XYZ file of N, CA, C and O in Angstrom:
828
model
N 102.427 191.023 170.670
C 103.589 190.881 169.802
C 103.222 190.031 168.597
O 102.541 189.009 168.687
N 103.820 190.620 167.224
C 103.418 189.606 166.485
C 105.059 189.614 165.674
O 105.995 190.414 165.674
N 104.748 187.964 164.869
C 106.094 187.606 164.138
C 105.795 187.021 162.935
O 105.190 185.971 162.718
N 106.406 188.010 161.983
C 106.238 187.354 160.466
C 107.155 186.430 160.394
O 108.221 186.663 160.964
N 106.978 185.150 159.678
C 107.349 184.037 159.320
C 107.787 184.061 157.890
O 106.924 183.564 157.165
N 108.861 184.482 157.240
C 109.283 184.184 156.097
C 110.581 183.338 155.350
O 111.509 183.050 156.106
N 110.688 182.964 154.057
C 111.273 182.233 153.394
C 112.652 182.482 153.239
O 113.803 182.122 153.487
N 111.478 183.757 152.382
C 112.852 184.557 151.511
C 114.014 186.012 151.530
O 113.882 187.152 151.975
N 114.639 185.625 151.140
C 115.039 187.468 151.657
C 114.186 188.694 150.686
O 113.778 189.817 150.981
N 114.141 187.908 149.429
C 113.071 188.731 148.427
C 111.772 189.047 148.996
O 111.272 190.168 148.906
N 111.202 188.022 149.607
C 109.612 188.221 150.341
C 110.007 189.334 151.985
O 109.127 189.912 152.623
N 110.875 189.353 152.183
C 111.219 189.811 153.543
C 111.662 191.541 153.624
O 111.574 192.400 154.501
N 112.150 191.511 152.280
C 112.974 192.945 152.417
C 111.613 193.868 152.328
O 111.378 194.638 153.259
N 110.695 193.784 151.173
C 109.558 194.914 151.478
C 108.625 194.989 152.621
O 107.705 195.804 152.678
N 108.964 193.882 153.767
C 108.402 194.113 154.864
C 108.709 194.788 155.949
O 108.071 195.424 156.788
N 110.512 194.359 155.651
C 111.599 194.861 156.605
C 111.508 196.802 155.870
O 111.587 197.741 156.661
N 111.393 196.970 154.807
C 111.013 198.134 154.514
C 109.925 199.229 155.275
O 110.103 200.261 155.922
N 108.736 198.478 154.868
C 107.333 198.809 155.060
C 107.247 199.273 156.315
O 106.820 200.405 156.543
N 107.664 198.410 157.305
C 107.645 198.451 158.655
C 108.558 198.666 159.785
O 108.552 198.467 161.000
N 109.504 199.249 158.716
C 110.867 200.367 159.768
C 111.169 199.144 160.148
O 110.419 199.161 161.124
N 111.834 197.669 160.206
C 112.094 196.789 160.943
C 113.880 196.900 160.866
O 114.522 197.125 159.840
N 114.417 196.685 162.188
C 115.687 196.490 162.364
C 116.318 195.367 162.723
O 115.701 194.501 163.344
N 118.022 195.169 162.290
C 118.131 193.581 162.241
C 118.669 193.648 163.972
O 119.295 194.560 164.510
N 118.218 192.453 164.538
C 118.264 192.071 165.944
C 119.425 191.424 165.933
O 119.235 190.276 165.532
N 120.939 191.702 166.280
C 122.086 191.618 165.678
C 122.414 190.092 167.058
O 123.386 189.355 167.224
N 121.169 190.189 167.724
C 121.182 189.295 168.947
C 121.467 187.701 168.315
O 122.138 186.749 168.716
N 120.802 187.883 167.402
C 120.409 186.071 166.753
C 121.444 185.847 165.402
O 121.779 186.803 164.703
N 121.854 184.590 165.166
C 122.486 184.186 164.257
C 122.361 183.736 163.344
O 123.196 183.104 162.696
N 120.180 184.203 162.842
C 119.714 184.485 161.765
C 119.365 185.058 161.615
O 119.137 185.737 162.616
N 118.832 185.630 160.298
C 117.578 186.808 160.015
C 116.974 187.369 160.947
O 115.904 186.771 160.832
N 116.754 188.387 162.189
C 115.858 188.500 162.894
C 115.268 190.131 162.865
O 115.737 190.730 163.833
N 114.551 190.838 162.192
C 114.258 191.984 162.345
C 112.909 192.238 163.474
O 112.142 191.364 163.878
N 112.896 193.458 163.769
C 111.853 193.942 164.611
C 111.972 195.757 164.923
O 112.940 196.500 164.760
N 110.630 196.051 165.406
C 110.411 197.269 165.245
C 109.241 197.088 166.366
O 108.103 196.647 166.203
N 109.900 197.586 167.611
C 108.921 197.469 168.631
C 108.363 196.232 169.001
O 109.124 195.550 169.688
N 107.016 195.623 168.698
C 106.203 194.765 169.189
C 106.079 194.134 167.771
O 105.133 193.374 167.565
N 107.023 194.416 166.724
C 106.469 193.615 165.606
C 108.223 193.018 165.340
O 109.283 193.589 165.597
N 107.989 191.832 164.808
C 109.050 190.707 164.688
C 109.378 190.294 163.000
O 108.440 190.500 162.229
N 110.133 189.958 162.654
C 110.388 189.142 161.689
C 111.716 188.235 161.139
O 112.774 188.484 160.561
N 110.987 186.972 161.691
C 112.372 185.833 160.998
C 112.541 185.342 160.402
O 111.806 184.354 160.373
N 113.546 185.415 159.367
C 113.477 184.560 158.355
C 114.277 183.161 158.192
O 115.472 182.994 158.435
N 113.283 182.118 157.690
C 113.304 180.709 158.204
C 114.652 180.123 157.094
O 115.556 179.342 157.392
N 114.411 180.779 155.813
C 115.312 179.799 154.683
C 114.388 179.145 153.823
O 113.262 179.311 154.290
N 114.368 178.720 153.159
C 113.521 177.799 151.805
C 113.536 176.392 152.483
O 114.605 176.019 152.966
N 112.254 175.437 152.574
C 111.923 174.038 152.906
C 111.848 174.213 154.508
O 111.603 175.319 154.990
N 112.111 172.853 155.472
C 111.686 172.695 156.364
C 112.766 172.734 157.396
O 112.642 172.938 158.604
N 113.718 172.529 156.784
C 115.196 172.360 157.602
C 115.199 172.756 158.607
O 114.895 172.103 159.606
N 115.638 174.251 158.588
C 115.806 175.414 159.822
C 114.586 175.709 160.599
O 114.840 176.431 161.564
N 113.113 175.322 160.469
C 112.028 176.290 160.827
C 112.107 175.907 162.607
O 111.898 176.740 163.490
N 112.400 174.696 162.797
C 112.207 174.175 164.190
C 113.190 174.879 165.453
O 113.039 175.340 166.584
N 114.099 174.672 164.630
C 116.079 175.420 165.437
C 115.359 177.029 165.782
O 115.381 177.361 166.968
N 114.798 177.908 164.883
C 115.066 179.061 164.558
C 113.956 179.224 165.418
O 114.369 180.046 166.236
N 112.484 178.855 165.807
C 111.722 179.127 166.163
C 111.794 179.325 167.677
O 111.693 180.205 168.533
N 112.133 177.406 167.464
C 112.431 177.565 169.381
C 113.634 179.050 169.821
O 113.472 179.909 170.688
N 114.574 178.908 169.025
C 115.256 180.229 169.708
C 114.957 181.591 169.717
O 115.482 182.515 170.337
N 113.863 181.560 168.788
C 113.541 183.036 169.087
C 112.320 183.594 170.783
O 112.187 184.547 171.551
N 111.633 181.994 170.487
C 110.717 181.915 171.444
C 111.701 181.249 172.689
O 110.914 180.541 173.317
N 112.962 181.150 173.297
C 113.724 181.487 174.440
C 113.841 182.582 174.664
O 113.884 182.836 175.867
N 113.947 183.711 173.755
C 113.869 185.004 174.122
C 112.672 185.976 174.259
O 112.547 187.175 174.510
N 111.879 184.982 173.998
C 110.429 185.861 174.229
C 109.503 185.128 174.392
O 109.478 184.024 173.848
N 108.492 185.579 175.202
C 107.031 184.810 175.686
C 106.007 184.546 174.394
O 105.381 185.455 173.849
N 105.950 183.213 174.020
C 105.398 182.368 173.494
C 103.546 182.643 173.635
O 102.762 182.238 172.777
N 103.041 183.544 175.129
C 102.172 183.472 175.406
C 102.066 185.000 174.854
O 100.894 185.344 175.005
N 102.522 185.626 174.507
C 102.509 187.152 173.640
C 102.179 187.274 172.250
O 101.698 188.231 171.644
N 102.675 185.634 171.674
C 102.813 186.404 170.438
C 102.310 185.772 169.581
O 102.182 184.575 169.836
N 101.936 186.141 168.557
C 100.842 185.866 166.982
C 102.231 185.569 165.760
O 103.288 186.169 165.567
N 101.816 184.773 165.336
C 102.986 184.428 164.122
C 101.971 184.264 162.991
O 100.856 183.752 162.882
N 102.997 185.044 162.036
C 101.817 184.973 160.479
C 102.773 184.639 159.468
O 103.783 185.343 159.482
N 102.713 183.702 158.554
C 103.807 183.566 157.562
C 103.652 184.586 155.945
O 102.662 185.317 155.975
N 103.913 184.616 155.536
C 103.743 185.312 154.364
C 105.040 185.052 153.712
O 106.233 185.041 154.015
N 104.242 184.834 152.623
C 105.516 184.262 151.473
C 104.870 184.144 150.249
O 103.794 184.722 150.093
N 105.412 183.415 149.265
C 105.005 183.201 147.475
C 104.342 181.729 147.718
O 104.780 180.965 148.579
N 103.299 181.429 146.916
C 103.277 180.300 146.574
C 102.796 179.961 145.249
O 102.107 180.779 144.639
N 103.213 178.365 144.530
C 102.685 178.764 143.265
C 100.868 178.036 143.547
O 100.220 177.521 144.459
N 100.715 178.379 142.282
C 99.390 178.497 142.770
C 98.216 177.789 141.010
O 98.713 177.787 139.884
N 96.989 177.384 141.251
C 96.841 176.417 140.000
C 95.920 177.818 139.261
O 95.165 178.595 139.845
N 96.359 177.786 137.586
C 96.113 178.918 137.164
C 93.955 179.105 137.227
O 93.320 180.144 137.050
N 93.340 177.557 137.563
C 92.161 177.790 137.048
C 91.417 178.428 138.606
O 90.231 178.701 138.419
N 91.783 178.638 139.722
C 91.526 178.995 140.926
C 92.652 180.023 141.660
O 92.623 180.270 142.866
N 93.503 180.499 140.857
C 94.499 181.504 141.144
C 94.560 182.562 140.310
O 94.083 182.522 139.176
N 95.191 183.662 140.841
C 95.889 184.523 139.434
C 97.188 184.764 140.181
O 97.369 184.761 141.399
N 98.094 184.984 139.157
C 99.188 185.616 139.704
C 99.495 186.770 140.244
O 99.231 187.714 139.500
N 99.925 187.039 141.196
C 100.109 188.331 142.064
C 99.192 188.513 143.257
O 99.399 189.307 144.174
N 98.116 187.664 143.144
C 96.844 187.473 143.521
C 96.967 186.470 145.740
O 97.381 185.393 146.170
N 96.386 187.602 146.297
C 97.433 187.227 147.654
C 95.754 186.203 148.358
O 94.566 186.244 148.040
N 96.333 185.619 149.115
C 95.246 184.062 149.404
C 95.139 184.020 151.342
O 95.693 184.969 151.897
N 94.598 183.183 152.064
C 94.633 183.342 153.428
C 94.442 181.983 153.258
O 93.590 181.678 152.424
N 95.139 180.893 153.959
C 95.206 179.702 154.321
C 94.164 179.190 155.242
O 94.021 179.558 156.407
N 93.463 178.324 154.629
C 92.076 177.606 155.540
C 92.414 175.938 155.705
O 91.806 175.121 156.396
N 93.417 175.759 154.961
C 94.017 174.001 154.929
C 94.711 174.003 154.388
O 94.651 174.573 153.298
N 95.937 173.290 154.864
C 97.154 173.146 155.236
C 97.623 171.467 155.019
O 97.697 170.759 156.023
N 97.966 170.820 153.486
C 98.344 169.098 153.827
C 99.537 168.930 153.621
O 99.980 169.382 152.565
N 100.234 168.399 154.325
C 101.977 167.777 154.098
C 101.539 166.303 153.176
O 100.911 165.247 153.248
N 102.505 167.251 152.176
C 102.233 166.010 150.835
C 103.107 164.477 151.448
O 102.624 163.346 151.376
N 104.191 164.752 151.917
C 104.967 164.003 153.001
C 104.683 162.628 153.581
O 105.072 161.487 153.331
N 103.755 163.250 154.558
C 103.521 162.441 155.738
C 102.368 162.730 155.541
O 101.860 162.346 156.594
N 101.264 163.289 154.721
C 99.905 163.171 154.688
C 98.956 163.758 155.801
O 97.743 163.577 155.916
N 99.998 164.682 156.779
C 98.841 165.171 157.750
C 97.717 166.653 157.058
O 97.873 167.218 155.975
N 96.936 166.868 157.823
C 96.343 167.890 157.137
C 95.958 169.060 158.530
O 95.360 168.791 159.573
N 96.469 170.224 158.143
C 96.264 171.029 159.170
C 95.221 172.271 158.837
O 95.330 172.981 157.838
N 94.300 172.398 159.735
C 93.824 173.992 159.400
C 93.003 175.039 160.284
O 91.910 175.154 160.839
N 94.358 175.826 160.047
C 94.246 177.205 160.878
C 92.959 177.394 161.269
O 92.047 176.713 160.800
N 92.735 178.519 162.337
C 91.747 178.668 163.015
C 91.368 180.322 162.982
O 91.852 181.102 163.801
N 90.372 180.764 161.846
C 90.379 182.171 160.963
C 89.364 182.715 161.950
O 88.182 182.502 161.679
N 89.659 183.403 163.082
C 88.607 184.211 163.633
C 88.538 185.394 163.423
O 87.973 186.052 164.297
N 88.996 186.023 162.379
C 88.537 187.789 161.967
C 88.005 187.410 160.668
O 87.973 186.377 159.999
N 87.555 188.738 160.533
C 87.329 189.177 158.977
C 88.163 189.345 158.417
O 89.302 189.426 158.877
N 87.879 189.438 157.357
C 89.264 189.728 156.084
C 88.606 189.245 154.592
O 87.902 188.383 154.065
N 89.541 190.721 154.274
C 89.326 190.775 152.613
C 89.995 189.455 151.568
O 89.543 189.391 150.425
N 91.047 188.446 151.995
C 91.196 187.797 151.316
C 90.337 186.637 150.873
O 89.323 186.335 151.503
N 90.753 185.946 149.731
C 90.114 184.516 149.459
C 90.463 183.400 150.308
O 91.670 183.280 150.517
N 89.741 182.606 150.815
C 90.249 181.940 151.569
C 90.638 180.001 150.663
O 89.687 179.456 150.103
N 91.995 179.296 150.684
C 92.229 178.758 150.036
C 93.175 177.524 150.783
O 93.658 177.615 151.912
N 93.300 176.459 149.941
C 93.890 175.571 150.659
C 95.236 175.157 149.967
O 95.430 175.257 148.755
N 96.242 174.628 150.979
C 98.042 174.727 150.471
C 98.255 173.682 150.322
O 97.463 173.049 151.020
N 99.042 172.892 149.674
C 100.023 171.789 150.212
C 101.620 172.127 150.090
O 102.328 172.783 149.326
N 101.758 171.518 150.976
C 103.454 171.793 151.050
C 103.800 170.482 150.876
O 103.341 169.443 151.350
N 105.022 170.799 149.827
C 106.018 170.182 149.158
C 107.196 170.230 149.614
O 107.590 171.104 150.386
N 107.933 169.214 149.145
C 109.596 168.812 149.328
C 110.386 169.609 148.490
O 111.361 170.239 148.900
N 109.995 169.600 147.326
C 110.816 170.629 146.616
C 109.796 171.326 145.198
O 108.680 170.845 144.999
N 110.279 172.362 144.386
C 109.970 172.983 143.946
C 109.109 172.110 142.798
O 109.535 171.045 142.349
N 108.145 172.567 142.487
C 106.717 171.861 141.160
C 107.270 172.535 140.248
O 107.709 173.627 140.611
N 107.408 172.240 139.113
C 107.585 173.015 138.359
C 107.144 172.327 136.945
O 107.692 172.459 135.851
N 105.879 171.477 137.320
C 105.493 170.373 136.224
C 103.387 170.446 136.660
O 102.477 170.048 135.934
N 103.319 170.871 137.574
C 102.570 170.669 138.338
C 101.103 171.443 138.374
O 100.163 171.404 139.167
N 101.383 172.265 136.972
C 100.094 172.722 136.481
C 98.917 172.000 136.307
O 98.796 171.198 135.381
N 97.812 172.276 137.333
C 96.327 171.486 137.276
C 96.286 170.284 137.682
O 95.474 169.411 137.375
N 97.622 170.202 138.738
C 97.367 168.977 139.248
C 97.221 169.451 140.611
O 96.535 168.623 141.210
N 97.436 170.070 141.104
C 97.017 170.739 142.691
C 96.401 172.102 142.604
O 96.838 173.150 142.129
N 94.868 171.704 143.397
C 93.714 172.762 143.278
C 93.742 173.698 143.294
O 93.165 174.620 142.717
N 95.192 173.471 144.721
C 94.973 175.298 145.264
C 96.199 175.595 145.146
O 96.599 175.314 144.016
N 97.112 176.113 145.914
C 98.370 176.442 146.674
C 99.385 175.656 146.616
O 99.054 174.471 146.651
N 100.644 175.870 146.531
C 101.792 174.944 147.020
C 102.703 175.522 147.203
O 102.971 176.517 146.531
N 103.737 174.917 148.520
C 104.860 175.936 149.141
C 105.646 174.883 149.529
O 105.358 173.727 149.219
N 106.834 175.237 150.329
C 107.726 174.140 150.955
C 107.791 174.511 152.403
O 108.780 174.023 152.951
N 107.135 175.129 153.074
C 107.105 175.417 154.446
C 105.919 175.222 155.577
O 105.878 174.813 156.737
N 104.925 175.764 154.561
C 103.638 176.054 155.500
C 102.858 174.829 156.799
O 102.296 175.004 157.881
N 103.222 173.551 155.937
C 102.841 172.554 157.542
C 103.927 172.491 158.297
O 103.770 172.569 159.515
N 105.114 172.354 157.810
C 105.955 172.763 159.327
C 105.901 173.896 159.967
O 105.858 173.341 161.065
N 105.870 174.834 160.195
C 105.443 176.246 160.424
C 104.000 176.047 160.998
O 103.900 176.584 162.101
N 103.039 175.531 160.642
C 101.709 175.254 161.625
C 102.277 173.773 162.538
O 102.025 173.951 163.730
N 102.823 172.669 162.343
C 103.073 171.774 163.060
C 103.527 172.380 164.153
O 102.957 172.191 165.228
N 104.986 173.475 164.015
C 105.202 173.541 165.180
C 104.735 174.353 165.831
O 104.496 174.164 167.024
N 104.387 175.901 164.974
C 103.839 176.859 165.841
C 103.294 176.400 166.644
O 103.575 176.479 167.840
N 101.728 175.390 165.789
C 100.487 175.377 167.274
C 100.928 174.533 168.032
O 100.071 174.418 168.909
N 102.077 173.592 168.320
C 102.283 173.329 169.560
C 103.011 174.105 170.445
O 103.471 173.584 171.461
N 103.209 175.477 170.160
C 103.681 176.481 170.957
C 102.742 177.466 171.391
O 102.969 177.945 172.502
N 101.672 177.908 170.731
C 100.589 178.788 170.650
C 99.478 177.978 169.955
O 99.511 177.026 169.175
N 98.435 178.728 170.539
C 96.874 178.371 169.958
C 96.758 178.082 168.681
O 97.543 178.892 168.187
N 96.324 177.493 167.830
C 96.066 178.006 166.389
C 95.502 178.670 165.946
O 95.386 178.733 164.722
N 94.948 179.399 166.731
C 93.755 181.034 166.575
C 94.986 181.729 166.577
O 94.833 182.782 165.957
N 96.318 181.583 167.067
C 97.228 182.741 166.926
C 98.421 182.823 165.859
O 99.527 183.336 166.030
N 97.884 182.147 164.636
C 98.642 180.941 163.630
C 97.580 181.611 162.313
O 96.387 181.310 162.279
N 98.241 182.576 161.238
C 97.628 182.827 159.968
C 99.112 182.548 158.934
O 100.331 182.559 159.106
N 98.167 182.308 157.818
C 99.222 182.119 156.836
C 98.676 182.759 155.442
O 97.623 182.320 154.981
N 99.418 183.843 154.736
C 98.940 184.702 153.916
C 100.249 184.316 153.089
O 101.440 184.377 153.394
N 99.496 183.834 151.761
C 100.377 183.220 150.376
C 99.916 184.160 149.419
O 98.792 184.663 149.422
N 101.193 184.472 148.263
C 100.919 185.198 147.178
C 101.371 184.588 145.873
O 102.537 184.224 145.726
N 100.482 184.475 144.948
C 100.838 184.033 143.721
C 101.734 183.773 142.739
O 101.464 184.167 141.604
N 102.344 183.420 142.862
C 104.404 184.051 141.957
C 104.127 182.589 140.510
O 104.594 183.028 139.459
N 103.773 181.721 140.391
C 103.970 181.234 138.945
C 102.574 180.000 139.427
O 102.103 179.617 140.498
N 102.333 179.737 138.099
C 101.689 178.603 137.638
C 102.222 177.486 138.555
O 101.308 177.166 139.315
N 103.540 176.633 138.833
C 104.062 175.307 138.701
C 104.499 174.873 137.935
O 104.518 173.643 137.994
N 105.155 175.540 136.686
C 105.202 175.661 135.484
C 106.833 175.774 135.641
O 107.408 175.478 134.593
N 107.388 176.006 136.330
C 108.758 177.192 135.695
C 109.746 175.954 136.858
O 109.338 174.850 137.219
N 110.957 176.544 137.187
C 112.047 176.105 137.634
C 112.257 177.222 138.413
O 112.249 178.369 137.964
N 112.584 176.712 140.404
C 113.296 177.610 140.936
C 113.766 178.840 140.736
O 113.409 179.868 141.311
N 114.769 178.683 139.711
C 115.725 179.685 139.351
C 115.235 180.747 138.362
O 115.851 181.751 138.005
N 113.645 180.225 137.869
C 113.039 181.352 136.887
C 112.432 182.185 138.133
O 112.742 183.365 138.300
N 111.466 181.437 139.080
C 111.143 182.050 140.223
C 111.710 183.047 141.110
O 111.093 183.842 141.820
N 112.951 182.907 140.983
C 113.867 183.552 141.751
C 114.406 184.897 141.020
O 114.934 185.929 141.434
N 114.020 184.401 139.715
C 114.450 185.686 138.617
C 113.657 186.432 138.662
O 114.096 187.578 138.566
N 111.764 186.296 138.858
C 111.330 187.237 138.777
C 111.484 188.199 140.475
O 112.137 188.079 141.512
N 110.465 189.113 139.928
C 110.836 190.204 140.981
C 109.314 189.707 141.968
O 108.108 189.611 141.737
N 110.135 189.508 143.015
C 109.295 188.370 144.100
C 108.976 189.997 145.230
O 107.915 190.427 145.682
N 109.700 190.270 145.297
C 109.751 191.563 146.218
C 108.685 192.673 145.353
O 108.207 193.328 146.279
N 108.322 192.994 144.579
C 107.252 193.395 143.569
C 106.015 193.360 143.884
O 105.215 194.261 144.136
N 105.863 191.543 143.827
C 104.647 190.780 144.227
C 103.908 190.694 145.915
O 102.790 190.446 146.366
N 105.205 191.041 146.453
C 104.657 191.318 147.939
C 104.553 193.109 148.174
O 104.016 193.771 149.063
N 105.308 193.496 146.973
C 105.164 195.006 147.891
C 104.036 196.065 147.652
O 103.780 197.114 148.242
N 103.036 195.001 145.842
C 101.880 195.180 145.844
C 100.793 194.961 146.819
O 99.676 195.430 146.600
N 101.008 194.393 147.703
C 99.798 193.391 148.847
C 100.628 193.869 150.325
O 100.667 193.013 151.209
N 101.269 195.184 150.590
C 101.657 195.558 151.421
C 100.253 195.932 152.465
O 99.860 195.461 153.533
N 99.739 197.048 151.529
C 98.587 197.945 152.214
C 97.932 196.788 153.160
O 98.167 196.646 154.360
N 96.754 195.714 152.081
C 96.249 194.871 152.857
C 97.075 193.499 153.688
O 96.356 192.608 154.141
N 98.553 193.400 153.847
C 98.865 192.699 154.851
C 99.092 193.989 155.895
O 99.649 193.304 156.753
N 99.089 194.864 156.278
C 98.978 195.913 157.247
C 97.705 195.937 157.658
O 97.577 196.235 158.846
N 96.685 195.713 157.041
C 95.399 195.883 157.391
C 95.085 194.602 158.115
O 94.598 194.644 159.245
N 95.333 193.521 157.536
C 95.051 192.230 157.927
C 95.903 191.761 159.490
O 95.527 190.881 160.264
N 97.420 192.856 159.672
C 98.239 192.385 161.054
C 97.364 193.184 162.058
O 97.158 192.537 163.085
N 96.873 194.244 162.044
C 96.277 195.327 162.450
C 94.689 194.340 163.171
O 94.510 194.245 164.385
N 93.875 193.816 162.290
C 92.713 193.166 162.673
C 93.653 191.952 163.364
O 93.762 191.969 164.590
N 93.995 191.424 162.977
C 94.777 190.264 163.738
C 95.120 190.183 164.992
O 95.060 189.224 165.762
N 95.661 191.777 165.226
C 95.902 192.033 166.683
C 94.989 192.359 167.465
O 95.002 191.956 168.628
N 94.014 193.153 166.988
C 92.897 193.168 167.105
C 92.150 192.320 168.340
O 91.650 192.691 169.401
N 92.271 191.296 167.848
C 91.786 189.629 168.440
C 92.365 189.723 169.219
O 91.921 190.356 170.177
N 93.962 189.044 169.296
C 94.657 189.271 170.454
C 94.561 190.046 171.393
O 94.715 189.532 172.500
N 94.264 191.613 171.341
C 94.275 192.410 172.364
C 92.725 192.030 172.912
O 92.613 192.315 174.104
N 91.672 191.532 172.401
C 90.817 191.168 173.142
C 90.581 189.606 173.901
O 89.785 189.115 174.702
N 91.468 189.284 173.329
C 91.908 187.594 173.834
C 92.500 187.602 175.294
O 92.274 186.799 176.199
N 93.575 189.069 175.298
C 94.448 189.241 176.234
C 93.962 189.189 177.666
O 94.611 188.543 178.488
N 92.832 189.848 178.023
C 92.666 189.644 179.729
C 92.012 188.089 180.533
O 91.847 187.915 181.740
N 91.661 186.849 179.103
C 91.810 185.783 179.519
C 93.400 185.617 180.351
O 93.301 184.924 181.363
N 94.498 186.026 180.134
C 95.666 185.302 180.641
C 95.741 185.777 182.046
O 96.843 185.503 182.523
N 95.012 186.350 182.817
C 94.817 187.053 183.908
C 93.853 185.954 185.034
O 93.869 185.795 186.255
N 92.965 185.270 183.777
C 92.366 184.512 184.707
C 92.026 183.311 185.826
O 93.024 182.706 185.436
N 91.697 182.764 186.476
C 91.818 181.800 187.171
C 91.550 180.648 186.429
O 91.619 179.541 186.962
């Protein structure tokens, strides 16, 4: 089983598209799925990710399933481009200063790059952060991997502005665009992903 992890409803709808996903009228958020594939959507920042997680994982085995986030992040123009989709190798909460990072055991066509997550939106913040920046991604690894491995924990970010702009310009552009270009290879990338898992799988059998 796997479960996309998203923000937005803009980042969510060309997935909920892509992948025939239906809303799970069970939960009293966002919850689509289509067979063995999942998707919840968390909300913008850190608020909801903890509430929403644990309840989805009461209804389902924790020991099944792969969570991948995918969302926008902005990104620094001299190591980014816009539109331009990234795979998370480090992970720092500007916050509390922890630093997390995923555990990449496939191949894959992306660049591999490092995030920080923020409190609220940069929008000044051109060339002052190397790589990545989001408002979710260390909570979303904090808690996942204390629910699952961190081999079962990817995070795939896509380019949407400089750090330059304001929320509400962000929100203006067409965010659903930017993900529904990088459809093909996030299909390719859930596909190898599972990959792993299904060969991971007859460890849970063992003594």
């Amino acid at each position: 089983m796997q479960c996309i992890l998203t923000a937005l409803k803009a980042e969510s709808q060309p997935l909920i598209n892509h992948f025939n996903l239906n809303r799970d009228t069970s939960f009293q958020f966002p919850v689509f799925k289509n067979k063995d594939l999942y998707l919840v959507g968390l909300g913008v920042g850190k608020k909801n990710i903890r509430n929403r997680i644990e309840i989805f994982l009461n209804q389902n085995n924790p020991d099944l399933i792969q969570f991948i986030n995918i969302g926008i992040a902005g990104g620094n123009p001299k190591s980014t481009k816009i539109g331009g989709s990234y795979l998370l190798n480090k992970i720092k909460d500007e916050t509390t200063g922890s630093t997390y990072y995923p555990d990449i055991l496939i191949k894959h066509n992306f660049e591999e790059i490092s995030l920080v997550t923020v409190e609220s939106v940069i929008s000044d913040g051109e060339g002052v952060y190397k790589g990545l920046v989001d408002m979710e991604a260390s909570e979303i690894f904090k808690i996942c991997s204390s629910l699952v491995p961190a081999h079962r924990l990817a995070f795939l970010k896509i380019v949407s502005d400089y750090m330059n702009i304001e929320f509400k310009e962000i929100m203006a552009q067409s965010i659903s665009k930017l993900i529904s270009h990088q459809l093909d290879s996030i299909e390719s990338f859930l596909s190898q992903f599972e990959r792993i898992f299904n060969e991971e799988a007859p460890m849970f059998g063992d003594d």
